[in-house]
mmCIF file of C-alpha atoms (C1' of nucleotides) in Angstrom:
data_model
loop_
_atom_site.group_PDB
_atom_site.id
_atom_site.type_symbol
_atom_site.label_atom_id
_atom_site.label_comp_id
_atom_site.label_asym_id
_atom_site.label_seq_id
_atom_site.Cartn_x
_atom_site.Cartn_y
_atom_site.Cartn_z
ATOM 1 C CA MET W 1 -54.748 24.225 22.390
ATOM 2 C CA PRO W 2 -51.909 22.757 20.350
ATOM 3 C CA SER W 3 -49.276 25.133 19.001
ATOM 4 C CA ALA W 4 -48.392 25.264 15.333
ATOM 5 C CA ARG W 5 -45.182 23.352 15.876
ATOM 6 C CA GLU W 6 -47.034 20.729 17.865
ATOM 7 C CA THR W 7 -49.568 19.944 15.169
ATOM 8 C CA GLU W 8 -46.793 19.974 12.588
ATOM 9 C CA LEU W 9 -44.776 17.390 14.498
ATOM 10 C CA LEU W 10 -47.872 15.364 15.304
ATOM 11 C CA GLU W 11 -48.691 15.193 11.632
ATOM 12 C CA ALA W 12 -45.174 14.027 10.814
ATOM 13 C CA ALA W 13 -45.271 11.460 13.607
ATOM 14 C CA TYR W 14 -48.645 10.268 12.370
ATOM 15 C CA ARG W 15 -47.232 9.682 8.917
ATOM 16 C CA TYR W 16 -44.380 7.791 10.545
ATOM 17 C CA VAL W 17 -46.512 5.421 12.615
ATOM 18 C CA LEU W 18 -48.780 4.725 9.645
ATOM 19 C CA THR W 19 -45.908 2.889 8.047
ATOM 20 C CA HIS W 20 -43.966 1.740 11.093
ATOM 21 C CA GLY W 21 -46.735 0.690 13.433
ATOM 22 C CA LEU W 22 -47.683 2.248 16.715
ATOM 23 C CA ALA W 23 -47.296 -0.609 19.146
ATOM 24 C CA ASP W 24 -43.549 -0.607 19.494
ATOM 25 C CA VAL W 25 -42.616 2.829 18.361
ATOM 26 C CA SER W 26 -39.802 4.450 20.295
ATOM 27 C CA LEU W 27 -38.915 8.054 20.671
ATOM 28 C CA ARG W 28 -35.391 8.259 19.346
ATOM 29 C CA PRO W 29 -35.964 6.631 15.935
ATOM 30 C CA LEU W 30 -39.237 8.487 15.552
ATOM 31 C CA ALA W 31 -37.670 11.829 16.426
ATOM 32 C CA ALA W 32 -34.802 11.206 14.029
ATOM 33 C CA ALA W 33 -37.174 10.269 11.217
ATOM 34 C CA ILE W 34 -39.293 13.382 11.514
ATOM 35 C CA GLY W 35 -36.372 15.726 12.073
ATOM 36 C CA SER W 36 -36.887 16.425 15.706
ATOM 37 C CA SER W 37 -35.522 15.229 19.025
ATOM 38 C CA THR W 38 -36.828 13.322 21.996
ATOM 39 C CA ARG W 39 -36.427 16.460 24.031
ATOM 40 C CA VAL W 40 -38.876 18.376 21.882
ATOM 41 C CA LEU W 41 -41.404 15.556 21.652
ATOM 42 C CA LEU W 42 -41.367 15.238 25.402
ATOM 43 C CA TYR W 43 -41.653 18.973 25.793
ATOM 44 C CA LEU W 44 -44.659 19.200 23.523
ATOM 45 C CA PHE W 45 -46.486 15.998 24.505
ATOM 46 C CA GLU W 46 -45.467 15.662 28.139
ATOM 47 C CA SER W 47 -44.563 11.990 27.886
ATOM 48 C CA LYS W 48 -44.511 9.126 25.457
ATOM 49 C CA ASP W 49 -47.975 8.135 26.584
ATOM 50 C CA GLY W 50 -49.131 11.646 25.818
ATOM 51 C CA LEU W 51 -47.720 11.360 22.315
ATOM 52 C CA VAL W 52 -49.385 7.990 21.780
ATOM 53 C CA ARG W 53 -52.670 9.400 22.994
ATOM 54 C CA ALA W 54 -52.324 12.288 20.586
ATOM 55 C CA LEU W 55 -51.549 9.908 17.720
ATOM 56 C CA LEU W 56 -54.511 7.727 18.576
ATOM 57 C CA ALA W 57 -56.738 10.790 18.648
ATOM 58 C CA ARG W 58 -55.304 11.823 15.298
ATOM 59 C CA ALA W 59 -56.130 8.440 13.802
ATOM 60 C CA ARG W 60 -59.598 8.595 15.261
ATOM 61 C CA ALA W 61 -60.094 12.003 13.680
ATOM 62 C CA ASP W 62 -59.519 10.410 10.272
ATOM 63 C CA GLU W 63 -62.058 7.757 11.130
ATOM 64 C CA LEU W 64 -64.656 10.232 12.319
ATOM 65 C CA ALA W 65 -64.153 12.357 9.241
ATOM 66 C CA LEU W 66 -65.043 9.336 7.150
ATOM 67 C CA LEU W 67 -68.103 8.522 9.180
ATOM 68 C CA ASP W 68 -69.231 12.116 8.961
ATOM 69 C CA GLY W 69 -69.063 12.217 5.197
ATOM 70 C CA ILE W 70 -70.637 8.848 4.564
ATOM 71 C CA GLY W 71 -74.240 9.982 4.566
ATOM 72 C CA THR W 72 -77.256 8.099 5.847
ATOM 73 C CA GLY W 73 -79.251 6.750 2.920
ATOM 74 C CA PRO W 74 -79.435 3.089 1.957
ATOM 75 C CA GLY W 75 -76.233 1.665 0.573
ATOM 76 C CA VAL W 76 -74.169 2.787 3.550
ATOM 77 C CA VAL W 77 -72.580 -0.611 3.855
ATOM 78 C CA GLU W 78 -71.438 -0.546 0.269
ATOM 79 C CA ARG W 79 -70.098 2.981 0.618
ATOM 80 C CA LEU W 80 -68.301 2.110 3.833
ATOM 81 C CA TRP W 81 -66.761 -0.915 2.201
ATOM 82 C CA GLU W 82 -65.601 1.134 -0.713
ATOM 83 C CA TRP W 83 -63.739 3.337 1.698
ATOM 84 C CA LEU W 84 -62.390 0.461 3.771
ATOM 85 C CA SER W 85 -61.100 -1.437 0.787
ATOM 86 C CA ALA W 86 -59.342 1.481 -0.867
ATOM 87 C CA PRO W 87 -55.635 0.618 -1.026
ATOM 88 C CA THR W 88 -54.771 4.131 0.088
ATOM 89 C CA HIS W 89 -56.407 3.539 3.431
ATOM 90 C CA ARG W 90 -54.659 0.301 4.212
ATOM 91 C CA PRO W 91 -51.955 1.765 6.471
ATOM 92 C CA LEU W 92 -54.582 3.602 8.461
ATOM 93 C CA LEU W 93 -56.658 0.476 8.867
ATOM 94 C CA THR W 94 -53.701 -1.628 9.894
ATOM 95 C CA LEU W 95 -52.928 0.989 12.487
ATOM 96 C CA TRP W 96 -56.541 0.902 13.541
ATOM 97 C CA LEU W 97 -56.457 -2.863 14.005
ATOM 98 C CA GLU W 98 -53.229 -2.622 15.928
ATOM 99 C CA ALA W 99 -54.746 -0.112 18.323
ATOM 100 C CA TYR W 100 -57.897 -2.194 18.615
ATOM 101 C CA ALA W 101 -56.018 -5.328 19.593
ATOM 102 C CA ARG W 102 -53.752 -3.459 21.930
ATOM 103 C CA SER W 103 -56.616 -1.841 23.776
ATOM 104 C CA LEU W 104 -57.991 -5.311 24.484
ATOM 105 C CA VAL W 105 -54.739 -6.769 25.731
ATOM 106 C CA GLU W 106 -53.753 -3.792 27.816
ATOM 107 C CA PRO W 107 -56.893 -2.057 29.047
ATOM 108 C CA ASP W 108 -54.875 0.609 30.846
ATOM 109 C CA GLY W 109 -52.540 3.100 29.330
ATOM 110 C CA PRO W 110 -53.130 5.401 26.401
ATOM 111 C CA TRP W 111 -54.996 2.742 24.425
ATOM 112 C CA ALA W 112 -57.767 2.393 26.929
ATOM 113 C CA GLY W 113 -61.245 2.243 25.493
ATOM 114 C CA PHE W 114 -60.226 2.515 21.868
ATOM 115 C CA ALA W 115 -61.931 -0.690 20.778
ATOM 116 C CA ARG W 116 -65.163 0.042 22.567
ATOM 117 C CA ALA W 117 -65.269 3.638 21.320
ATOM 118 C CA THR W 118 -64.851 2.611 17.727
ATOM 119 C CA VAL W 119 -67.621 0.027 17.948
ATOM 120 C CA GLU W 120 -69.981 2.654 19.263
ATOM 121 C CA ASP W 121 -69.002 5.208 16.629
ATOM 122 C CA TRP W 122 -69.741 2.829 13.799
ATOM 123 C CA LEU W 123 -72.933 1.444 15.260
ATOM 124 C CA GLU W 124 -74.238 4.958 15.583
ATOM 125 C CA VAL W 125 -73.571 5.712 11.932
ATOM 126 C CA LEU W 126 -75.277 2.505 10.842
ATOM 127 C CA ARG W 127 -78.185 3.339 13.110
ATOM 128 C CA ALA W 128 -78.607 6.729 11.524
ATOM 129 C CA ALA W 129 -78.755 5.048 8.142
ATOM 130 C CA GLN W 130 -81.559 2.711 9.118
ATOM 131 C CA PRO W 131 -85.207 3.420 8.278
ATOM 132 C CA GLU W 132 -86.840 5.169 11.162
ATOM 133 C CA ASP W 133 -89.275 2.418 12.043
ATOM 134 C CA VAL W 134 -86.626 -0.172 12.866
ATOM 135 C CA ARG W 135 -84.058 2.187 14.339
ATOM 136 C CA ASP W 136 -85.151 1.641 17.921
ATOM 137 C CA THR W 137 -86.181 -1.983 17.748
ATOM 138 C CA ALA W 138 -84.246 -5.047 18.811
ATOM 139 C CA GLU W 139 -84.209 -6.142 15.185
ATOM 140 C CA GLY W 140 -82.648 -2.867 14.154
ATOM 141 C CA LEU W 141 -79.911 -3.263 16.748
ATOM 142 C CA ALA W 142 -79.220 -6.807 15.622
ATOM 143 C CA ALA W 143 -79.207 -5.760 11.980
ATOM 144 C CA ARG W 144 -76.663 -2.996 12.379
ATOM 145 C CA THR W 145 -74.517 -5.123 14.661
ATOM 146 C CA ARG W 146 -74.507 -7.672 11.874
ATOM 147 C CA GLU W 147 -73.609 -5.100 9.240
ATOM 148 C CA LEU W 148 -70.751 -3.876 11.384
ATOM 149 C CA ALA W 149 -69.500 -7.406 11.976
ATOM 150 C CA LEU W 150 -69.576 -8.137 8.286
ATOM 151 C CA LEU W 151 -67.577 -5.016 7.476
ATOM 152 C CA ARG W 152 -65.016 -5.605 10.192
ATOM 153 C CA GLY W 153 -64.575 -9.269 9.417
ATOM 154 C CA ALA W 154 -64.234 -8.535 5.732
ATOM 155 C CA LEU W 155 -61.635 -5.932 6.573
ATOM 156 C CA LEU W 156 -59.625 -8.469 8.582
ATOM 157 C CA ASP W 157 -59.717 -10.825 5.641
ATOM 158 C CA LEU W 158 -58.699 -8.152 3.166
ATOM 159 C CA LEU W 159 -55.811 -6.916 5.296
ATOM 160 C CA ALA W 160 -54.469 -10.450 5.624
ATOM 161 C CA THR W 161 -54.948 -11.750 2.114
ATOM 162 C CA GLY W 162 -55.323 -8.709 -0.109
ATOM 163 C CA GLU W 163 -57.848 -10.616 -2.203
ATOM 164 C CA ALA W 164 -60.139 -7.719 -2.908
ATOM 165 C CA GLU W 165 -62.503 -9.433 -5.361
ATOM 166 C CA ARG W 166 -63.296 -12.414 -3.160
ATOM 167 C CA VAL W 167 -63.937 -10.234 -0.127
ATOM 168 C CA LEU W 168 -65.980 -7.788 -2.143
ATOM 169 C CA SER W 169 -68.237 -10.565 -3.364
ATOM 170 C CA ALA W 170 -68.734 -11.571 0.267
ATOM 171 C CA VAL W 171 -69.692 -8.067 1.339
ATOM 172 C CA ARG W 172 -72.134 -7.735 -1.555
ATOM 173 C CA GLY W 173 -73.644 -11.041 -0.408
ATOM 174 C CA MET H 1 -38.612 -33.485 19.324
ATOM 175 C CA PRO H 2 -39.288 -31.386 22.418
ATOM 176 C CA SER H 3 -38.095 -32.739 25.738
ATOM 177 C CA ALA H 4 -40.420 -33.188 28.696
ATOM 178 C CA ARG H 5 -39.072 -30.101 30.403
ATOM 179 C CA GLU H 6 -39.479 -28.106 27.226
ATOM 180 C CA THR H 7 -43.163 -28.869 26.785
ATOM 181 C CA GLU H 8 -43.707 -28.278 30.471
ATOM 182 C CA LEU H 9 -42.180 -24.821 30.310
ATOM 183 C CA LEU H 10 -43.914 -24.070 27.035
ATOM 184 C CA GLU H 11 -47.234 -24.883 28.610
ATOM 185 C CA ALA H 12 -46.486 -22.631 31.568
ATOM 186 C CA ALA H 13 -45.351 -19.840 29.261
ATOM 187 C CA TYR H 14 -48.496 -20.290 27.191
ATOM 188 C CA ARG H 15 -50.633 -19.848 30.265
ATOM 189 C CA TYR H 16 -48.635 -16.737 31.065
ATOM 190 C CA VAL H 17 -49.037 -15.049 27.691
ATOM 191 C CA LEU H 18 -52.745 -15.831 27.635
ATOM 192 C CA THR H 19 -53.204 -13.355 30.432
ATOM 193 C CA HIS H 20 -50.280 -10.995 29.823
ATOM 194 C CA GLY H 21 -50.298 -10.710 26.072
ATOM 195 C CA LEU H 22 -47.679 -11.870 23.654
ATOM 196 C CA ALA H 23 -46.678 -8.696 21.887
ATOM 197 C CA ASP H 24 -44.478 -7.165 24.527
ATOM 198 C CA VAL H 25 -43.588 -10.150 26.626
ATOM 199 C CA SER H 26 -40.044 -10.136 27.919
ATOM 200 C CA LEU H 27 -37.910 -12.982 29.084
ATOM 201 C CA ARG H 28 -37.050 -12.024 32.639
ATOM 202 C CA PRO H 29 -40.578 -11.426 33.963
ATOM 203 C CA LEU H 30 -41.865 -14.430 32.074
ATOM 204 C CA ALA H 31 -39.127 -16.686 33.424
ATOM 205 C CA ALA H 32 -39.724 -15.453 36.960
ATOM 206 C CA ALA H 33 -43.465 -16.042 36.675
ATOM 207 C CA ILE H 34 -43.158 -19.611 35.505
ATOM 208 C CA GLY H 35 -40.339 -20.512 37.876
ATOM 209 C CA SER H 36 -37.546 -20.661 35.400
ATOM 210 C CA SER H 37 -34.746 -18.437 34.173
ATOM 211 C CA THR H 38 -33.835 -16.662 30.969
ATOM 212 C CA ARG H 39 -30.865 -18.975 30.685
ATOM 213 C CA VAL H 40 -33.071 -22.044 30.502
ATOM 214 C CA LEU H 41 -35.615 -20.523 28.142
ATOM 215 C CA LEU H 42 -32.821 -19.544 25.801
ATOM 216 C CA TYR H 43 -31.277 -22.962 26.093
ATOM 217 C CA LEU H 44 -34.507 -24.749 25.243
ATOM 218 C CA PHE H 45 -35.891 -22.387 22.598
ATOM 219 C CA GLU H 46 -32.682 -21.032 21.099
ATOM 220 C CA SER H 47 -33.798 -17.417 21.191
ATOM 221 C CA LYS H 48 -36.721 -15.255 22.128
ATOM 222 C CA ASP H 49 -38.012 -15.503 18.579
ATOM 223 C CA GLY H 50 -37.874 -19.259 18.908
ATOM 224 C CA LEU H 51 -39.953 -19.091 22.051
ATOM 225 C CA VAL H 52 -42.488 -16.801 20.415
ATOM 226 C CA ARG H 53 -42.707 -19.118 17.438
ATOM 227 C CA ALA H 54 -43.312 -22.040 19.777
ATOM 228 C CA LEU H 55 -46.010 -20.111 21.625
ATOM 229 C CA LEU H 56 -47.683 -19.124 18.383
ATOM 230 C CA ALA H 57 -47.638 -22.734 17.254
ATOM 231 C CA ARG H 58 -49.077 -23.738 20.612
ATOM 232 C CA ALA H 59 -51.947 -21.280 20.201
ATOM 233 C CA ARG H 60 -52.541 -22.473 16.698
ATOM 234 C CA ALA H 61 -52.752 -26.036 17.967
ATOM 235 C CA ASP H 62 -55.674 -24.980 20.147
ATOM 236 C CA GLU H 63 -57.321 -23.389 17.155
ATOM 237 C CA LEU H 64 -56.814 -26.385 14.920
ATOM 238 C CA ALA H 65 -58.145 -28.703 17.596
ATOM 239 C CA LEU H 66 -61.351 -26.677 17.584
ATOM 240 C CA LEU H 67 -61.656 -26.735 13.842
ATOM 241 C CA ASP H 68 -61.062 -30.458 13.808
ATOM 242 C CA GLY H 69 -63.850 -31.175 16.246
ATOM 243 C CA ILE H 70 -66.409 -28.850 14.770
ATOM 244 C CA GLY H 71 -67.882 -31.238 12.207
ATOM 245 C CA THR H 72 -69.168 -30.422 8.751
ATOM 246 C CA GLY H 73 -72.955 -30.506 8.734
ATOM 247 C CA PRO H 74 -75.169 -27.431 8.491
ATOM 248 C CA GLY H 75 -75.112 -25.214 11.539
ATOM 249 C CA VAL H 76 -71.330 -24.883 11.514
ATOM 250 C CA VAL H 77 -71.524 -21.159 11.890
ATOM 251 C CA GLU H 78 -73.669 -21.466 14.999
ATOM 252 C CA ARG H 79 -71.377 -24.089 16.480
ATOM 253 C CA LEU H 80 -68.313 -22.010 15.712
ATOM 254 C CA TRP H 81 -69.896 -19.003 17.309
ATOM 255 C CA GLU H 82 -70.772 -20.972 20.385
ATOM 256 C CA TRP H 83 -67.130 -21.815 20.757
ATOM 257 C CA LEU H 84 -65.920 -18.305 19.961
ATOM 258 C CA SER H 85 -68.262 -16.665 22.421
ATOM 259 C CA ALA H 86 -67.506 -18.957 25.342
ATOM 260 C CA PRO H 87 -66.033 -16.786 28.113
ATOM 261 C CA THR H 88 -63.398 -19.440 28.766
ATOM 262 C CA HIS H 89 -61.909 -18.895 25.340
ATOM 263 C CA ARG H 90 -61.641 -15.149 25.583
ATOM 264 C CA PRO H 91 -57.952 -15.017 26.559
ATOM 265 C CA LEU H 92 -57.077 -17.298 23.690
ATOM 266 C CA LEU H 93 -59.023 -15.185 21.238
ATOM 267 C CA THR H 94 -57.507 -11.967 22.465
ATOM 268 C CA LEU H 95 -54.120 -13.539 21.980
ATOM 269 C CA TRP H 96 -55.231 -14.635 18.559
ATOM 270 C CA LEU H 97 -56.233 -11.106 17.603
ATOM 271 C CA GLU H 98 -52.988 -9.743 18.929
ATOM 272 C CA ALA H 99 -50.995 -12.144 16.803
ATOM 273 C CA TYR H 100 -53.189 -11.389 13.808
ATOM 274 C CA ALA H 101 -52.632 -7.647 14.065
ATOM 275 C CA ARG H 102 -48.954 -8.046 14.713
ATOM 276 C CA SER H 103 -48.418 -10.239 11.702
ATOM 277 C CA LEU H 104 -49.879 -7.478 9.548
ATOM 278 C CA VAL H 105 -47.778 -4.707 11.008
ATOM 279 C CA GLU H 106 -44.551 -6.641 11.074
ATOM 280 C CA PRO H 107 -44.573 -9.164 8.238
ATOM 281 C CA ASP H 108 -41.152 -10.485 9.196
ATOM 282 C CA GLY H 109 -40.150 -12.199 12.386
ATOM 283 C CA PRO H 110 -41.877 -15.027 14.181
ATOM 284 C CA TRP H 111 -45.354 -13.666 13.433
ATOM 285 C CA ALA H 112 -44.978 -13.966 9.708
ATOM 286 C CA GLY H 113 -47.952 -15.372 7.889
ATOM 287 C CA PHE H 114 -50.103 -15.914 10.950
ATOM 288 C CA ALA H 115 -53.042 -13.865 9.683
ATOM 289 C CA ARG H 116 -53.066 -15.417 6.246
ATOM 290 C CA ALA H 117 -52.736 -18.942 7.618
ATOM 291 C CA THR H 118 -55.665 -18.527 9.937
ATOM 292 C CA VAL H 119 -57.902 -17.187 7.189
ATOM 293 C CA GLU H 120 -57.135 -20.212 5.087
ATOM 294 C CA ASP H 121 -57.699 -22.657 7.933
ATOM 295 C CA TRP H 122 -61.145 -21.321 8.638
ATOM 296 C CA LEU H 123 -62.183 -20.980 5.019
ATOM 297 C CA GLU H 124 -61.290 -24.600 4.498
ATOM 298 C CA VAL H 125 -63.481 -25.720 7.387
ATOM 299 C CA LEU H 126 -66.394 -23.671 6.133
ATOM 300 C CA ARG H 127 -65.858 -25.087 2.674
ATOM 301 C CA ALA H 128 -66.027 -28.632 3.983
ATOM 302 C CA ALA H 129 -69.338 -27.792 5.608
ATOM 303 C CA GLN H 130 -70.921 -26.530 2.417
ATOM 304 C CA PRO H 131 -73.179 -28.696 0.272
ATOM 305 C CA GLU H 132 -71.174 -30.362 -2.430
ATOM 306 C CA ASP H 133 -72.779 -28.629 -5.352
ATOM 307 C CA VAL H 134 -71.756 -25.123 -4.322
ATOM 308 C CA ARG H 135 -68.407 -26.025 -2.816
ATOM 309 C CA ASP H 136 -66.424 -25.257 -5.933
ATOM 310 C CA THR H 137 -68.455 -22.386 -7.320
ATOM 311 C CA ALA H 138 -67.782 -18.691 -7.063
ATOM 312 C CA GLU H 139 -70.960 -18.359 -5.018
ATOM 313 C CA GLY H 140 -69.693 -20.950 -2.552
ATOM 314 C CA LEU H 141 -66.445 -19.071 -2.138
ATOM 315 C CA ALA H 142 -68.278 -15.812 -1.591
ATOM 316 C CA ALA H 143 -70.682 -17.432 0.853
ATOM 317 C CA ARG H 144 -68.016 -18.899 3.089
ATOM 318 C CA THR H 145 -65.947 -15.750 2.930
ATOM 319 C CA ARG H 146 -69.034 -13.957 4.144
ATOM 320 C CA GLU H 147 -69.628 -16.442 6.945
ATOM 321 C CA LEU H 148 -66.041 -16.080 8.059
ATOM 322 C CA ALA H 149 -66.257 -12.293 7.977
ATOM 323 C CA LEU H 150 -69.411 -12.357 10.047
ATOM 324 C CA LEU H 151 -67.831 -14.584 12.672
ATOM 325 C CA ARG H 152 -64.635 -12.572 12.862
ATOM 326 C CA GLY H 153 -66.386 -9.231 12.977
ATOM 327 C CA ALA H 154 -68.757 -10.475 15.633
ATOM 328 C CA LEU H 155 -65.774 -11.700 17.608
ATOM 329 C CA LEU H 156 -64.148 -8.267 17.431
ATOM 330 C CA ASP H 157 -67.350 -6.718 18.706
ATOM 331 C CA LEU H 158 -67.707 -9.222 21.517
ATOM 332 C CA LEU H 159 -64.107 -8.851 22.659
ATOM 333 C CA ALA H 160 -64.487 -5.084 22.829
ATOM 334 C CA THR H 161 -67.928 -4.754 24.361
ATOM 335 C CA GLY H 162 -68.696 -8.067 26.011
ATOM 336 C CA GLU H 163 -72.322 -7.678 24.988
ATOM 337 C CA ALA H 164 -72.967 -11.314 24.217
ATOM 338 C CA GLU H 165 -76.714 -11.122 23.576
ATOM 339 C CA ARG H 166 -76.554 -8.307 21.045
ATOM 340 C CA VAL H 167 -73.731 -9.925 19.121
ATOM 341 C CA LEU H 168 -75.408 -13.312 19.249
ATOM 342 C CA SER H 169 -78.577 -11.886 17.737
ATOM 343 C CA ALA H 170 -76.437 -10.465 14.946
ATOM 344 C CA VAL H 171 -74.774 -13.801 14.228
ATOM 345 C CA ARG H 172 -78.135 -15.555 14.169
ATOM 346 C CA GLY H 173 -79.184 -13.054 11.485
ATOM 347 C "C1'" DG V 1 -34.648 47.678 25.682
ATOM 348 C "C1'" DC V 2 -36.239 43.981 28.329
ATOM 349 C "C1'" DA V 3 -38.523 40.185 30.102
ATOM 350 C "C1'" DT V 4 -41.278 36.446 28.975
ATOM 351 C "C1'" DT V 5 -42.332 32.596 26.235
ATOM 352 C "C1'" DA V 6 -41.729 28.709 22.889
ATOM 353 C "C1'" DC V 7 -38.682 25.842 21.436
ATOM 354 C "C1'" DT V 8 -34.119 23.177 20.958
ATOM 355 C "C1'" DG V 9 -29.463 20.733 21.855
ATOM 356 C "C1'" DA V 10 -26.235 17.710 24.587
ATOM 357 C "C1'" DA V 11 -25.573 14.790 27.960
ATOM 358 C "C1'" DA V 12 -26.634 11.958 31.605
ATOM 359 C "C1'" DC V 13 -29.564 8.736 34.680
ATOM 360 C "C1'" DA V 14 -31.528 4.627 35.877
ATOM 361 C "C1'" DC V 15 -33.309 1.355 34.127
ATOM 362 C "C1'" DT V 16 -34.734 -3.080 30.874
ATOM 363 C "C1'" DC V 17 -33.775 -5.704 26.930
ATOM 364 C "C1'" DG V 18 -31.848 -10.151 24.515
ATOM 365 C "C1'" DT V 19 -27.878 -12.689 24.620
ATOM 366 C "C1'" DG V 20 -23.222 -14.696 25.784
ATOM 367 C "C1'" DT V 21 -19.781 -16.724 29.101
ATOM 368 C "C1'" DC V 22 -18.287 -19.824 32.407
ATOM 369 C "C1'" DA V 23 -19.171 -22.623 35.667
ATOM 370 C "C1'" DG V 24 -21.567 -26.066 37.637
ATOM 371 C "C1'" DT V 25 -25.503 -29.678 38.844
ATOM 372 C "C1'" DG V 26 -27.880 -34.341 38.748
ATOM 373 C "C1'" DG V 27 -29.015 -38.501 36.802
ATOM 374 C "C1'" DA V 28 -28.758 -42.205 33.105
ATOM 375 C "C1'" DG V 29 -25.963 -45.586 30.337
ATOM 376 C "C1'" DG V 30 -21.690 -47.950 29.389
ATOM 377 C "C1'" DC M 1 -16.713 -45.641 38.435
ATOM 378 C "C1'" DC M 2 -17.072 -42.553 34.985
ATOM 379 C "C1'" DT M 3 -18.518 -40.289 31.181
ATOM 380 C "C1'" DC M 4 -22.013 -38.023 28.805
ATOM 381 C "C1'" DC M 5 -25.888 -35.009 28.540
ATOM 382 C "C1'" DA M 6 -29.936 -32.308 29.781
ATOM 383 C "C1'" DC M 7 -30.499 -28.618 32.505
ATOM 384 C "C1'" DT M 8 -29.440 -24.607 35.655
ATOM 385 C "C1'" DG M 9 -27.317 -20.452 38.256
ATOM 386 C "C1'" DA M 10 -24.732 -16.024 38.487
ATOM 387 C "C1'" DC M 11 -23.099 -12.483 36.068
ATOM 388 C "C1'" DA M 12 -21.634 -9.313 32.596
ATOM 389 C "C1'" DC M 13 -22.016 -7.009 28.005
ATOM 390 C "C1'" DG M 14 -23.671 -3.748 24.819
ATOM 391 C "C1'" DA M 15 -27.522 -1.646 23.156
ATOM 392 C "C1'" DG M 16 -31.849 0.646 23.668
ATOM 393 C "C1'" DT M 17 -35.615 2.594 26.694
ATOM 394 C "C1'" DG M 18 -38.290 6.939 28.696
ATOM 395 C "C1'" DT M 19 -37.136 10.751 31.199
ATOM 396 C "C1'" DT M 20 -34.456 14.636 33.497
ATOM 397 C "C1'" DT M 21 -31.111 18.348 34.052
ATOM 398 C "C1'" DC M 22 -28.914 22.219 32.452
ATOM 399 C "C1'" DA M 23 -27.981 24.972 29.093
ATOM 400 C "C1'" DG M 24 -29.117 27.861 25.453
ATOM 401 C "C1'" DT M 25 -31.640 30.575 21.185
ATOM 402 C "C1'" DA M 26 -35.045 33.231 18.758
ATOM 403 C "C1'" DA M 27 -39.033 35.672 18.612
ATOM 404 C "C1'" DT M 28 -42.930 38.079 20.849
ATOM 405 C "C1'" DG M 29 -45.328 41.560 23.830
ATOM 406 C "C1'" DC M 30 -44.824 45.503 26.850
#
DNA sequence: GCATTACTGAAACACTCGTGTCAGTGGAGG
DNA sequence: CCTCCACTGACACGAGTGTTTCAGTAATGC
């Protein structure tokens, strides 16, 4: 049950890590940037790990909101790509990749399970968008795994090169 | 022109970061683990950034060695995937992903350009494997971008879940 | 009015960090 | 022999880390 001040500061911290990265954030610069103090952050979030967990959950909320609004008809992949490739979302997606990589390198700590959770979230959405008769077959599983891989790989490419047209033509395939 | 001792320590440090990650490595634990000292590491690699650069180059050498030996005929994607999915290579690939993410978050420093460089390396290999008549067309570019995306996305999935069969069936398409 | 609660500030603690200083080794080449 | 040079050890410096202690303030509920 977060207090008003807590969600307010979390939101500010979230905006901060979107541009500064989450992996090597430290309390004093963060607190200074959002007009708070380490004392308060520690009071509200218990520890730095607690804050990181809260930020990760915040980022995941953005992701889940997307997946919720994406619908289930055909053309999901195209709609997902449209969202992924929007320049506005780039900081969020860089943050996402950072958390993904980190959760693989350091399976303990606040990052734990992030990568796996996000794979499952997306696979479930793609599953829901499949025609009913393939949804529970091995082919259906392979197909949505492939769609997910294509989206994720294309995202990696786009984040590194910024060449939206080339990557788009690959996703359209 | 690295000295014998330098390459020896670099190799040991490389083995160390493969299991401990590269993003938040620090000199004292690293030096202790490989039987050296911070003094010596700094003497041989000038600075921590220099060491990280050397390690990144070392990892890239592994990658380029793969790409060199992969050949150009049809079936490149399958051969690449075989290499990517080999359990032995998992530490290297996790390190690779870590460096990739980092170079996006922090475009300066020793990581600079890593993500972009690796995209180009792989695209070039896939290009060489394409039939000559599509190699320089827009369709060829889109096709290899798509192949790369599929491989990279599948790799992300595999690193997070470890479910080799499902991901393999997706790569096979 | 009063006590409880939510929040905040200043300062310190016990680290770890990368790096610099100063002093040596040990062996190879003249 | 003696000089040069690659390498190494011990230690300190200044800055930054997460966290704690002790002290408040302002508002809320009884």
